[in-house]
Short mmCIF file of C-alpha atoms in Angstrom, two decimals:
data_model
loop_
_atom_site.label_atom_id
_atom_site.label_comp_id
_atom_site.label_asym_id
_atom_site.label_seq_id
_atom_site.Cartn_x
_atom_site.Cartn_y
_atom_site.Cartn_z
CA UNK T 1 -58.76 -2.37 -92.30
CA UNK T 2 -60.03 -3.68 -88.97
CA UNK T 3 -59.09 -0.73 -86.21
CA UNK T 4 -56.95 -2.53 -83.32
CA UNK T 5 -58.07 -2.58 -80.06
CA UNK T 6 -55.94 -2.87 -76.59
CA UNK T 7 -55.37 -6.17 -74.79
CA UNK T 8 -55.52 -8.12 -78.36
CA UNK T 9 -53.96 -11.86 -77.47
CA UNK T 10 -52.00 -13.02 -79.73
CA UNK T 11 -54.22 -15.35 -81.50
CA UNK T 12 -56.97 -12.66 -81.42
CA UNK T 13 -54.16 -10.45 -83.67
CA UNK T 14 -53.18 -13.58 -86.28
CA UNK T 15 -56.96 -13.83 -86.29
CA UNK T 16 -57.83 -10.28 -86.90
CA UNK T 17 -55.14 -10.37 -89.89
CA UNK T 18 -56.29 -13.19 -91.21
CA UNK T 19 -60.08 -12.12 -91.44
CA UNK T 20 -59.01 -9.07 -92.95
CA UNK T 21 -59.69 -10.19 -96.70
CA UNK T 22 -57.20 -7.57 -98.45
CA UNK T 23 -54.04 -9.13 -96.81
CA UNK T 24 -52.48 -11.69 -98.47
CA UNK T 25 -48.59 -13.17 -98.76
CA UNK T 26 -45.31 -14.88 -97.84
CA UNK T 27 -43.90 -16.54 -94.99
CA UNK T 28 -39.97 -16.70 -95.25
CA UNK T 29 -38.70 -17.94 -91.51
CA UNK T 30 -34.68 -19.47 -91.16
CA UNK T 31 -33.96 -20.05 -87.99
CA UNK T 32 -36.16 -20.87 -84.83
CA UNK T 33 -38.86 -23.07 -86.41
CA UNK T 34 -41.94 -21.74 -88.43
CA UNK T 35 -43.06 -19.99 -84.81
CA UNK T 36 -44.44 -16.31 -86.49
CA UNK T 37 -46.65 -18.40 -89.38
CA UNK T 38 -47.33 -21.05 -86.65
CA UNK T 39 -49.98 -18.53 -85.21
CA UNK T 40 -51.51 -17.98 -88.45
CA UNK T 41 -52.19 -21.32 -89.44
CA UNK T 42 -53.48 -21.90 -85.48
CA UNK T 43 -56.13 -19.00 -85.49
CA UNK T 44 -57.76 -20.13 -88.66
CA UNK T 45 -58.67 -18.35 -91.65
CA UNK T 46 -54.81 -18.49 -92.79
CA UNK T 47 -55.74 -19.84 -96.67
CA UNK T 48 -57.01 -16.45 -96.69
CA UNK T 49 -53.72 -14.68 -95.87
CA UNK T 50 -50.83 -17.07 -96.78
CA UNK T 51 -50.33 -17.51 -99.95
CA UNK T 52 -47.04 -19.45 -99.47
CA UNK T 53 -44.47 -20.75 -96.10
CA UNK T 54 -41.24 -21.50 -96.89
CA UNK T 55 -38.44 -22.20 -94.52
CA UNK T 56 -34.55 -22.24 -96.48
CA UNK T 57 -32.40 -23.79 -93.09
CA UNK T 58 -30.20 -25.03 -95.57
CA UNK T 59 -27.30 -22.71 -96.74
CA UNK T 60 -27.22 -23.60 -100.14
CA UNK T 61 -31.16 -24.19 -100.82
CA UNK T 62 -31.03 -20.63 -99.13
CA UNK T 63 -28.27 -19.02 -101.61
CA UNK T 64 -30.34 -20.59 -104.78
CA UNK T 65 -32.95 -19.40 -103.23
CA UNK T 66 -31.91 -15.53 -102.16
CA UNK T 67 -28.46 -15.40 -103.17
CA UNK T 68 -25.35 -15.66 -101.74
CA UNK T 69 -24.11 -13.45 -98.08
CA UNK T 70 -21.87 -13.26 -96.01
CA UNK T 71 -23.93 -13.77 -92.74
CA UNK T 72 -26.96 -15.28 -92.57
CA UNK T 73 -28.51 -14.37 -89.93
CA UNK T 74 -27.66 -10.21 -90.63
CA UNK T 75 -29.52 -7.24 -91.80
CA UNK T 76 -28.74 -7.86 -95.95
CA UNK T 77 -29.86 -11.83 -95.82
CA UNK T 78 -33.43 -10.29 -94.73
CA UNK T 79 -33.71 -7.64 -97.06
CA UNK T 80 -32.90 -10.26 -99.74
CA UNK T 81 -35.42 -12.48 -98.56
CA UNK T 82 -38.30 -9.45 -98.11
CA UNK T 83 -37.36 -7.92 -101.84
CA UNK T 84 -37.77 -11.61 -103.52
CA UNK T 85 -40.84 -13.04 -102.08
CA UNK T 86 -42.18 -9.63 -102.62
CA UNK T 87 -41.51 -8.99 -105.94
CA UNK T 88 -42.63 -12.75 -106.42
CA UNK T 89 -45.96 -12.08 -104.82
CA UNK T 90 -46.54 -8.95 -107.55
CA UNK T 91 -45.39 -10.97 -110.15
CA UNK T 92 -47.53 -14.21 -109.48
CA UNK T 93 -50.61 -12.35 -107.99
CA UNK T 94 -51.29 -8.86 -109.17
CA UNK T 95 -52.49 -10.05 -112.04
CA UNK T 96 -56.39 -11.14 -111.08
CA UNK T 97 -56.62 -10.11 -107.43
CA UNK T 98 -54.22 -6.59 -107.41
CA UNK T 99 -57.03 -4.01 -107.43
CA UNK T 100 -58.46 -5.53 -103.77
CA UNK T 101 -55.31 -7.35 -102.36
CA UNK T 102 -52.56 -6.03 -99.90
CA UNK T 103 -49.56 -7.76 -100.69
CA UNK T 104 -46.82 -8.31 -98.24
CA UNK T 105 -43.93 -10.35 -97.56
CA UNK T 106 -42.79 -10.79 -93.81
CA UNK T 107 -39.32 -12.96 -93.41
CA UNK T 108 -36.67 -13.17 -90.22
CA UNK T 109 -33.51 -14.92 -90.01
CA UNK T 110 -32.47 -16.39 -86.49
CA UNK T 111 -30.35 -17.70 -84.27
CA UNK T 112 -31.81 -19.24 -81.47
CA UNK T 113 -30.31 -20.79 -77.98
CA UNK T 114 -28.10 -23.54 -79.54
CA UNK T 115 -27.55 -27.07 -77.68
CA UNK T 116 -24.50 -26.10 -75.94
CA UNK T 117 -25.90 -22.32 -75.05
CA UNK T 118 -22.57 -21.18 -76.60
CA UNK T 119 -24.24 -18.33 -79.57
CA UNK T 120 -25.40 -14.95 -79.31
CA UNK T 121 -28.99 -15.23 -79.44
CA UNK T 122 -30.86 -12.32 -81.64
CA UNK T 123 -32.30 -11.67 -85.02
CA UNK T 124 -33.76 -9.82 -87.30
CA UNK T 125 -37.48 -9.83 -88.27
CA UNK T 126 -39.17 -7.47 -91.64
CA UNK T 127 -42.21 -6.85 -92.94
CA UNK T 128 -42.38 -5.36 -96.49
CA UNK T 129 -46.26 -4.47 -97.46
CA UNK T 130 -48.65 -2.42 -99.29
CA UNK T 131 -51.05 -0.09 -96.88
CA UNK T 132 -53.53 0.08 -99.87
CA UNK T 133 -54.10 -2.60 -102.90
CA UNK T 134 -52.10 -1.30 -105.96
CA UNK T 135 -49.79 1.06 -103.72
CA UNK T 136 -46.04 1.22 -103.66
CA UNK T 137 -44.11 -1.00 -101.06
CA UNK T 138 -43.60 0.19 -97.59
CA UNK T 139 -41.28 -1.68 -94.96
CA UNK T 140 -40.19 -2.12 -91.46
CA UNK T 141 -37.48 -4.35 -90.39
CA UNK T 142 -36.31 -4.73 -86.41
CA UNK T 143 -33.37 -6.54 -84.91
CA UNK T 144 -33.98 -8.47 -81.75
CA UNK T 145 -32.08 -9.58 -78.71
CA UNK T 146 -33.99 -13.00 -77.59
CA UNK T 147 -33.32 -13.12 -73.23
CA UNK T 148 -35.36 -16.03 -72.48
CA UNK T 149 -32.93 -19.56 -71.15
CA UNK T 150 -34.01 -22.28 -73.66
CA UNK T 151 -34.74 -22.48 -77.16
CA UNK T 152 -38.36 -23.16 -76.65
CA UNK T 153 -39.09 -19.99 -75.14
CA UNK T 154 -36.97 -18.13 -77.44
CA UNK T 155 -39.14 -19.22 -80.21
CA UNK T 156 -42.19 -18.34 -78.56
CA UNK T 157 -40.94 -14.99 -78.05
CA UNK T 158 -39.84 -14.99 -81.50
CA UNK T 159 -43.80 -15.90 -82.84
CA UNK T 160 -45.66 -13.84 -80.71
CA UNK T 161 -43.06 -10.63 -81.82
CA UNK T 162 -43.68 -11.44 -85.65
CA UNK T 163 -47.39 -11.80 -84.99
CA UNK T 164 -47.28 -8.03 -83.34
CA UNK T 165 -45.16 -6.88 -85.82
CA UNK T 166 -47.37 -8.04 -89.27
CA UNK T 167 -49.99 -7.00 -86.85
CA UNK T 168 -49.34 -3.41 -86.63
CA UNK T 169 -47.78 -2.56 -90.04
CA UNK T 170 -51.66 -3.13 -91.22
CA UNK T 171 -53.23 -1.65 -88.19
CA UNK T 172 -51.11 1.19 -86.70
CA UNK T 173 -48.94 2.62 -90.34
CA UNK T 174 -49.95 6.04 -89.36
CA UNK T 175 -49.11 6.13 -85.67
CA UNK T 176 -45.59 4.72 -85.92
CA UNK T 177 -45.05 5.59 -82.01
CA UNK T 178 -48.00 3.30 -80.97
CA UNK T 179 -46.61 0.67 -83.62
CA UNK T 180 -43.21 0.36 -81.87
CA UNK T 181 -44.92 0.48 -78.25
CA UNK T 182 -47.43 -2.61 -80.08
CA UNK T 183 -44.23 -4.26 -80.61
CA UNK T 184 -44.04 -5.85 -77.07
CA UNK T 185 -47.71 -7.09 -76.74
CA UNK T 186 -48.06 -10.70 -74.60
CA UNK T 187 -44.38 -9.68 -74.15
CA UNK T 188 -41.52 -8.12 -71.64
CA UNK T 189 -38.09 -6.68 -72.00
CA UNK T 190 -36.96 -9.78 -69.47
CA UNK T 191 -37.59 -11.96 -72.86
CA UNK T 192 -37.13 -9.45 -75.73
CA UNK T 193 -34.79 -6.41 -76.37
CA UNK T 194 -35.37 -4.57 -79.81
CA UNK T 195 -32.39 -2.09 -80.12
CA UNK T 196 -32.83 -1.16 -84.21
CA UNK T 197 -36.04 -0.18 -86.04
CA UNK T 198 -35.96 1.22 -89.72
CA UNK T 199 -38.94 2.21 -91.18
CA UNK T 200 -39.41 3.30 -94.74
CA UNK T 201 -41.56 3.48 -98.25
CA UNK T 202 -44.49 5.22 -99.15
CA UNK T 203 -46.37 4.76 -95.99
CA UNK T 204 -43.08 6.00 -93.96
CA UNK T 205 -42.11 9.06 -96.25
CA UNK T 206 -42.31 11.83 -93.64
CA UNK T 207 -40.92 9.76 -90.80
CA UNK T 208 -37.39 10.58 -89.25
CA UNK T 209 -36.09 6.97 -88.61
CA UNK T 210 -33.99 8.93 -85.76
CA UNK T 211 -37.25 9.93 -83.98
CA UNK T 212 -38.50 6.10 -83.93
CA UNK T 213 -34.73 5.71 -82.18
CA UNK T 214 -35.72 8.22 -79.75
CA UNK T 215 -38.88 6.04 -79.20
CA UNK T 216 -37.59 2.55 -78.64
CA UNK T 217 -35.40 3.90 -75.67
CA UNK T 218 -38.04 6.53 -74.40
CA UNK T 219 -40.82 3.28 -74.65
CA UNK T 220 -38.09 0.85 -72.76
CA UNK T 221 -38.35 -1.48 -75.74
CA UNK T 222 -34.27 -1.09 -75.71
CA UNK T 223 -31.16 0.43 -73.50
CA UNK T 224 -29.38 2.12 -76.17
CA UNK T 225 -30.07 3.01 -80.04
CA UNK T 226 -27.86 4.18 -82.33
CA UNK T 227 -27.68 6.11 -86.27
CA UNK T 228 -25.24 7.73 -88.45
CA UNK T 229 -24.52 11.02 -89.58
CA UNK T 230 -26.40 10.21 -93.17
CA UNK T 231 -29.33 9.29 -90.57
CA UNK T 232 -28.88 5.52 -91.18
CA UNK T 233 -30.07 3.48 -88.50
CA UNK T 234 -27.23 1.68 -87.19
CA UNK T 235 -27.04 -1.81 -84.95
CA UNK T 236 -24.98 -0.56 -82.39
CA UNK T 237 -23.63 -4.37 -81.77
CA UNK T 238 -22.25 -4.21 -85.41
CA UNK T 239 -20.84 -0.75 -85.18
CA UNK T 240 -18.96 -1.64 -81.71
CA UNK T 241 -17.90 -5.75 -83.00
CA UNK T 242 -14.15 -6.19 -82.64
CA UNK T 243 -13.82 -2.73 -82.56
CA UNK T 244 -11.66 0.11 -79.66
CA UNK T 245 -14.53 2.76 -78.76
CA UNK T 246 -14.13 6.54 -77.65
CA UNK T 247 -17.51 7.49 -76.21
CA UNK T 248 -18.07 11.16 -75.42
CA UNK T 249 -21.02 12.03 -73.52
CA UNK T 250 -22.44 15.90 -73.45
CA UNK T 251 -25.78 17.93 -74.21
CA UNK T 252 -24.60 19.15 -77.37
CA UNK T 253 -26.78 22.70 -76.81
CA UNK T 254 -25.04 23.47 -79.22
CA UNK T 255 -21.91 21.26 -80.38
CA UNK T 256 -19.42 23.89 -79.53
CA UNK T 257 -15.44 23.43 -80.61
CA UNK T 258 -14.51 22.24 -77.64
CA UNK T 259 -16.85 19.30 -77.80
CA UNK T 260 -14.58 18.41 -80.85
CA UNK T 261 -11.88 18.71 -79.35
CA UNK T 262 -12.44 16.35 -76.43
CA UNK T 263 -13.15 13.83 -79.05
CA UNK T 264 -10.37 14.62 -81.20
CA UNK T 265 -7.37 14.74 -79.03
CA UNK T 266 -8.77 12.01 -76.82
CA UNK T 267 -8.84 9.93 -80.11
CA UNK T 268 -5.53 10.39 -80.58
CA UNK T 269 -4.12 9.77 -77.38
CA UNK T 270 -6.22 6.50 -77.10
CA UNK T 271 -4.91 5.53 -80.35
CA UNK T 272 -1.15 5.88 -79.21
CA UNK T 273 -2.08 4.21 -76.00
CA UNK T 274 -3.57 0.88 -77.05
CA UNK T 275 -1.08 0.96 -80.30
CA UNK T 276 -4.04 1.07 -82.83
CA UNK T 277 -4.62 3.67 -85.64
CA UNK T 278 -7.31 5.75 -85.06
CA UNK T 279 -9.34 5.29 -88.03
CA UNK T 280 -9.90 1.81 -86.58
CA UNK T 281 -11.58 2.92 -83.26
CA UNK T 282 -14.91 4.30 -83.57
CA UNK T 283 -15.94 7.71 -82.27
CA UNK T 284 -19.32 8.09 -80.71
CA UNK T 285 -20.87 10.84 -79.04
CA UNK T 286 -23.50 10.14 -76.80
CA UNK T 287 -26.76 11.35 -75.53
CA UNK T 288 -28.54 10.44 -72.87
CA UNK T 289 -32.59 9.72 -71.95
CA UNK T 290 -32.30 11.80 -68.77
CA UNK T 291 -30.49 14.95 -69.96
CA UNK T 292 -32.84 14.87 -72.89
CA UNK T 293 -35.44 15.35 -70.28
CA UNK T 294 -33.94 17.67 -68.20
CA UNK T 295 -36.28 16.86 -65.23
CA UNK T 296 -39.59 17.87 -66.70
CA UNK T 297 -40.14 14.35 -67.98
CA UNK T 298 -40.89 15.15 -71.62
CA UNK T 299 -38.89 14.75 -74.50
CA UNK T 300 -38.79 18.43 -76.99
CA UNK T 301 -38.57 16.11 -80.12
CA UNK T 302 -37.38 19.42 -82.45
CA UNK T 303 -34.83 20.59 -79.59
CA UNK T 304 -33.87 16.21 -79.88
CA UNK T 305 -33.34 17.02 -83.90
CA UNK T 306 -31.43 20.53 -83.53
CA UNK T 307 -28.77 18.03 -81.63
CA UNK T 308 -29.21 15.41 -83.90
CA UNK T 309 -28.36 17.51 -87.10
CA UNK T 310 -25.27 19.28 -85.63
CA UNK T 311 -23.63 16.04 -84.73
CA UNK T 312 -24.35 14.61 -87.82
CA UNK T 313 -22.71 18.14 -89.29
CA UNK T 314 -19.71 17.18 -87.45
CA UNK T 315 -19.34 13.86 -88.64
CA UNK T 316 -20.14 11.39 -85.83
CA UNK T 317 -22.52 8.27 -85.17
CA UNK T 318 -25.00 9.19 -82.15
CA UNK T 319 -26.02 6.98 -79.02
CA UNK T 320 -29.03 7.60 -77.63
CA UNK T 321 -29.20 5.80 -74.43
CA UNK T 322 -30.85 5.16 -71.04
CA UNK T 323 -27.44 5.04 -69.14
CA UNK T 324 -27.39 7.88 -66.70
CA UNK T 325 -25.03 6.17 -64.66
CA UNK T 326 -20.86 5.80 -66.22
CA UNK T 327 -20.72 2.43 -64.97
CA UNK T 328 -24.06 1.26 -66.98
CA UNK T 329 -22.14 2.73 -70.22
CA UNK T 330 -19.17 0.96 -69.66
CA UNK T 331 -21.41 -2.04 -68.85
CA UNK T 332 -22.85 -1.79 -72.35
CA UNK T 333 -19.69 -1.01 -74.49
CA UNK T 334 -17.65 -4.15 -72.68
CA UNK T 335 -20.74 -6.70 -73.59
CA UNK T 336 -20.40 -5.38 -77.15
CA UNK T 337 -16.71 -5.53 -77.67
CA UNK T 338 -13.84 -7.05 -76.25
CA UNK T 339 -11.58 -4.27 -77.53
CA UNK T 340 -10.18 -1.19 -75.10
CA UNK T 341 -12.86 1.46 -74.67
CA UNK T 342 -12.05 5.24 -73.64
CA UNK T 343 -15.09 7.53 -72.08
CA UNK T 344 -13.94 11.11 -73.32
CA UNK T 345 -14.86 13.69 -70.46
CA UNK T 346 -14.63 17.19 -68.76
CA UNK T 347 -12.88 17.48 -65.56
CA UNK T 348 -16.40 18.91 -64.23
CA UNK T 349 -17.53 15.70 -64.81
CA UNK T 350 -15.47 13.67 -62.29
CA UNK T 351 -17.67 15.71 -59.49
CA UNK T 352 -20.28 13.77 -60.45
CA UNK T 353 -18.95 10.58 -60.81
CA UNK T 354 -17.02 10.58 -57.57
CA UNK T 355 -20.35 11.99 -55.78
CA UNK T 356 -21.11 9.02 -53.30
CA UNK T 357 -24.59 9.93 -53.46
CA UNK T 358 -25.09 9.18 -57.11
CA UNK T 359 -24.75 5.46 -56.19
CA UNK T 360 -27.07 4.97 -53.33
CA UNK T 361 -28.88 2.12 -55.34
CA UNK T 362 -25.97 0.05 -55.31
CA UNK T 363 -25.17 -2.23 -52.05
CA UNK T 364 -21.54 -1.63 -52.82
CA UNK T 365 -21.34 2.10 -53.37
CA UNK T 366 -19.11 4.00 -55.06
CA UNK T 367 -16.84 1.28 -54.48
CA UNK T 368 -19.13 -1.41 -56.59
CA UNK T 369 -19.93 1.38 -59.19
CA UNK T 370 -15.78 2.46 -59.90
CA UNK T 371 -15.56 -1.72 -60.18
CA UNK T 372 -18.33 -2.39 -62.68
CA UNK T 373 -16.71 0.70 -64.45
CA UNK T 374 -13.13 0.45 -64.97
CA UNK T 375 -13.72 -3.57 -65.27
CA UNK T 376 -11.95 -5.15 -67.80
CA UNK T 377 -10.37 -2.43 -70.64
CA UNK T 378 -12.18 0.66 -69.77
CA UNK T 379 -10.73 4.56 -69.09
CA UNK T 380 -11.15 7.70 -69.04
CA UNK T 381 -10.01 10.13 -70.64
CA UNK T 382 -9.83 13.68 -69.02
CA UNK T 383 -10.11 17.13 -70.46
CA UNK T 384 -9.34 20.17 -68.63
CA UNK T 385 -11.64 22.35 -66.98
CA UNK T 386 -10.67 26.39 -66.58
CA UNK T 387 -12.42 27.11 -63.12
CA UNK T 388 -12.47 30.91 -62.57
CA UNK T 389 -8.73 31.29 -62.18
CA UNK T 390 -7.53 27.62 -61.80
CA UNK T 391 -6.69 24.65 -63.86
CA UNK T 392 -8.82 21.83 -63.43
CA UNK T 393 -6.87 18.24 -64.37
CA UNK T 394 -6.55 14.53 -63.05
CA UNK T 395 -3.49 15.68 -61.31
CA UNK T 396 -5.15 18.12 -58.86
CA UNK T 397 -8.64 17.49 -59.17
CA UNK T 398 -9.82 17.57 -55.16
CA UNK T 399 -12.30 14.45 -53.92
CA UNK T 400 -14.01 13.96 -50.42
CA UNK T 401 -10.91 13.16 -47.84
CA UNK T 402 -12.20 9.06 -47.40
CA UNK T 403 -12.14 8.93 -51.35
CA UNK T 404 -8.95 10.20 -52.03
CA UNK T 405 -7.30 6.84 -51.53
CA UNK T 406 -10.02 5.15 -54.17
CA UNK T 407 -8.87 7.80 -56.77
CA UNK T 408 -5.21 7.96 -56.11
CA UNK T 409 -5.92 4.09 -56.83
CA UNK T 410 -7.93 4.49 -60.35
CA UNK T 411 -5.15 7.13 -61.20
CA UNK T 412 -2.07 5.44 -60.41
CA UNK T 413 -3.75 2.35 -62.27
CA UNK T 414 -4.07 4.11 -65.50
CA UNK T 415 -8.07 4.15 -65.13
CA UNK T 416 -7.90 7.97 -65.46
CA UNK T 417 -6.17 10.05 -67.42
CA UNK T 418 -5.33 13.58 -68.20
CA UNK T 419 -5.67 14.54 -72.18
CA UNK T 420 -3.04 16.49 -72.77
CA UNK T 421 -2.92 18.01 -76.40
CA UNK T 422 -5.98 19.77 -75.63
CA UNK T 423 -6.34 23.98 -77.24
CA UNK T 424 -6.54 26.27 -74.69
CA UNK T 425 -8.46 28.72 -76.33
CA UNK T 426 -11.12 26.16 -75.88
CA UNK T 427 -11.30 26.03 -72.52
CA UNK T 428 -13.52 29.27 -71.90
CA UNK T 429 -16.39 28.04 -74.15
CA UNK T 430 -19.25 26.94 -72.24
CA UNK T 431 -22.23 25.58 -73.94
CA UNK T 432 -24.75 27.51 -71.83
CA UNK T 433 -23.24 30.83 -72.95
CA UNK T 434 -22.83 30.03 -76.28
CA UNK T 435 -26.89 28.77 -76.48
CA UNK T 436 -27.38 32.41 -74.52
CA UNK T 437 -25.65 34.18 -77.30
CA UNK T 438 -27.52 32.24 -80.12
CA UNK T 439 -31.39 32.64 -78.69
CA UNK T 440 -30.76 36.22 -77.75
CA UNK T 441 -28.89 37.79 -81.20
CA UNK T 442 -25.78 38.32 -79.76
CA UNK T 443 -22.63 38.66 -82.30
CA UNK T 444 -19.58 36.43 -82.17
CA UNK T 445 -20.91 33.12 -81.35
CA UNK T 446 -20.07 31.43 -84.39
CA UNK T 447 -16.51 31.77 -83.48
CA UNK T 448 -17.26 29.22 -80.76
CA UNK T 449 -18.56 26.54 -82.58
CA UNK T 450 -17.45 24.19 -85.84
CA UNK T 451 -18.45 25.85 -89.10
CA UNK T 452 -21.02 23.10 -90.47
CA UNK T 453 -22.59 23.48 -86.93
CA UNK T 454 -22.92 27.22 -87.41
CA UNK T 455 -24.35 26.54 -90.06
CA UNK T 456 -27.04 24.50 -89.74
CA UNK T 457 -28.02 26.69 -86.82
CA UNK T 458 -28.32 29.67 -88.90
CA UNK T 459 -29.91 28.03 -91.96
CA UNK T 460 -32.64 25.77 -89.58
CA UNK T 461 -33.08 28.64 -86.62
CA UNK T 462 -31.92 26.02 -84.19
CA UNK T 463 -32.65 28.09 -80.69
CA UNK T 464 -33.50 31.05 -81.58
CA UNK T 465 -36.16 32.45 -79.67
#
């Protein structure tokens, strides 16, 4: 297939697909007009790519069509539509044409700017194909936030996405980094936001769907990804809908017991606070772009995994995001829920975020930053820190003399909070010296860390030098 090139147009891409005489198949759009087939049909050539356009607005042509959901504009509606007008395409085509065609069905489901303005404006956009004529299916489906102000530019945004996306499942398969980066051709993040990729089939066997994650956030193509311990690729708008959040975040070198414990007895305090059972508020732990980095810029993609795999060995859904600052978290949690959210914490942690300095790229300060943060329903949650010979808490945790009165404010207010169920004989583990003990053979540090963690460290030689 035709290599790509940089600094394609769009048209030049629909083109370049539709020249390409081994790709043929289905157009399935709902929502936001015909705009990704538009293109096709525009560059000419399209009778030798489209073998069918269909567009099921209607609910109940679309259930005859697809079968019935319960949200049509959702993750399962598109994987309904990709799986039949594939399997349609096989069964109709093969026959005559399989030995030189790529098949391939691309379909989204949207919801566009409505009259009013009034409805959350994303969707979600698949491609399910064959790399090679005769080959099993492969298949990458993305979830978009659409920025731009009126419906017209929505949809434009929403064509000239689909185009990239058909685009580079035939041209970039084997680099899947430079496919996601392709993603935003002719584009910006000021129109588009793509916060889930899942990638899988033949073509997609050896790729780690948490590594492409890693990518959208590391390539700016999204704020915030998120997957489960099973390494599902989550939506982290339908994880957080309607739902309380604790949020811890941490470097997880390794996940040591008292990681666990923050969660844990943070949980449950949060849980008797707000009146809700815990098994309705979601746990996440978080990590973040820039302690990923640690300063040197680059990402260690297998140190990235060693976290990865211990978290999911304890059990919890993983944020990656691009939220150094607490008051961009909070940002993100209260725009995806309008339920109480608690930020779990170490007590060495409030040194950073009552350092003045850490906010010089605000107008307002500290001052702006505490109000973006504890806005609405968010708090934190406080876990003690053993400093040589003292007791770290809320209650006597020491700030700069003209902050004092901002914290005694935050405090009083309920913003901050001391956990208090917390184990004591956690308080002396410190991640550093339990990732010493690991890479240098020392005895005993299992004791310092969940079992499943240990583990996995032992039976993968997580950091072990």
């Amino acid at each position: 297939m035709t290599k790509v090139t940089e600094s394609l147009s769009t048209m030049e891409k629909a083109l370049e697909v539709n020249l390409d005489s081994r790709i043929y198949g289905t157009f399935a759009e709902i929502g936001a007009g015909q705009e990704v087939v538009r293109w096709f049909f525009q560059a000419g050539g399209s009778a030798g790519t489209i073998a069918k356009s269909i567009s099921a607005y209607d609910m109940i042509v679309s259930d005859s069509i697809y079968g019935k959901c319960q949200r049509y504009v959702g993750q399962q509606r598109l994987q309904d539509m990709l799986d039949y007008e594939y399997d349609l395409n096989i069964k109709r085509l093969e026959y005559g044409r399989g030995d030189s065609t790529c098949f391939f069905s691309f379909a989204d489901t949207v919801s566009a700017r409505n009259f009013s303005g009034t409805n959350k404006c994303h969707g979600w956009l698949g491609v399910k194909f064959q790399s090679r004529p005769g080959d099993d299916f492969s298949q990458i489906i993305i979830h978009v936030n659409l920025k731009d102000k009126t419906n017209g530019l929505q949809q434009e945004a929403l064509g000239i996405v689909g185009v990239n996306l058909i685009h580079a499942a035939f041209n970039l398969a084997h680099r899947p980094e430079n496919l996601l980066e392709s993603l935003l051709d002719n584009l910006s993040r000021d129109r588009i936001e793509i916060d889930m990729v899942e990638f899988k089939g033949i073509e997609f066997r050896r790729v780690d769907n948490r590594l492409m994650l890693l990518n959208l956030v590391k390539l700016g193509l999204s704020d915030a990804a998120m997957f489960g311990p099973d390494k599902s690729v989550l939506l982290p708008s339908s994880v957080f809908y309607k739902k309380s959040v604790v949020v811890e975040r941490g470097s997880f070198r390794p996940v040591c017991n008292v990681n666990i414990d923050i969660m844990e007895t943070a949980l449950e305090q949060f849980s008797e606070d707000i009146g809700v059972d815990k098994d309705e508020i979601v746990p996440i732990m978080e990590i973040t772009m820039n302690n990923l980095m640690q300063g040197s810029g680059s990402i260690d993609l297998h140190d990235f995994l060693a976290r990865a795999d211990m978290l999911a060995a304890s059990g919890y859904k993983v944020l990656i995001s691009d939220y150094k600052e607490y008051y961009k978290l909070g940002h993100y949690l209260r725009m995806n829920t309008n339920r109480p959210v608690a930020v779990a914490m170490g007590a060495a942690s409030l040194m950073e975020l009552f350092n003045v300095d850490y906010y010089n790229d605000l107008e307002g300060g500290i001052l702006e930053a505490m109000g973006r943060l504890f806005k609405n329903q968010v708090g934190l949650y406080v876990y003690p820190w053993q400093y040589k010979d003292e007791l770290i808490t809320v209650e006597n945790f020491k700030v700069d003399s003209d902050l004092q009165m901002l914290f005694d404010y935050v405090k009083v207010h309920g913003k901050v909070k001391d956990i208090k169920s917390y184990n004591p004989d956690y308080l002396r583990i410190y991640s550093r010296k339990v990732l010493k003990k690991i890479a240098t053979g020392q005895e005993g540090w299992e004791n310092d860390v969940p079992e499943a963690v240990a583990e996995v460290i032992k039976e993968r030689k997580y950091f072990i030098n």
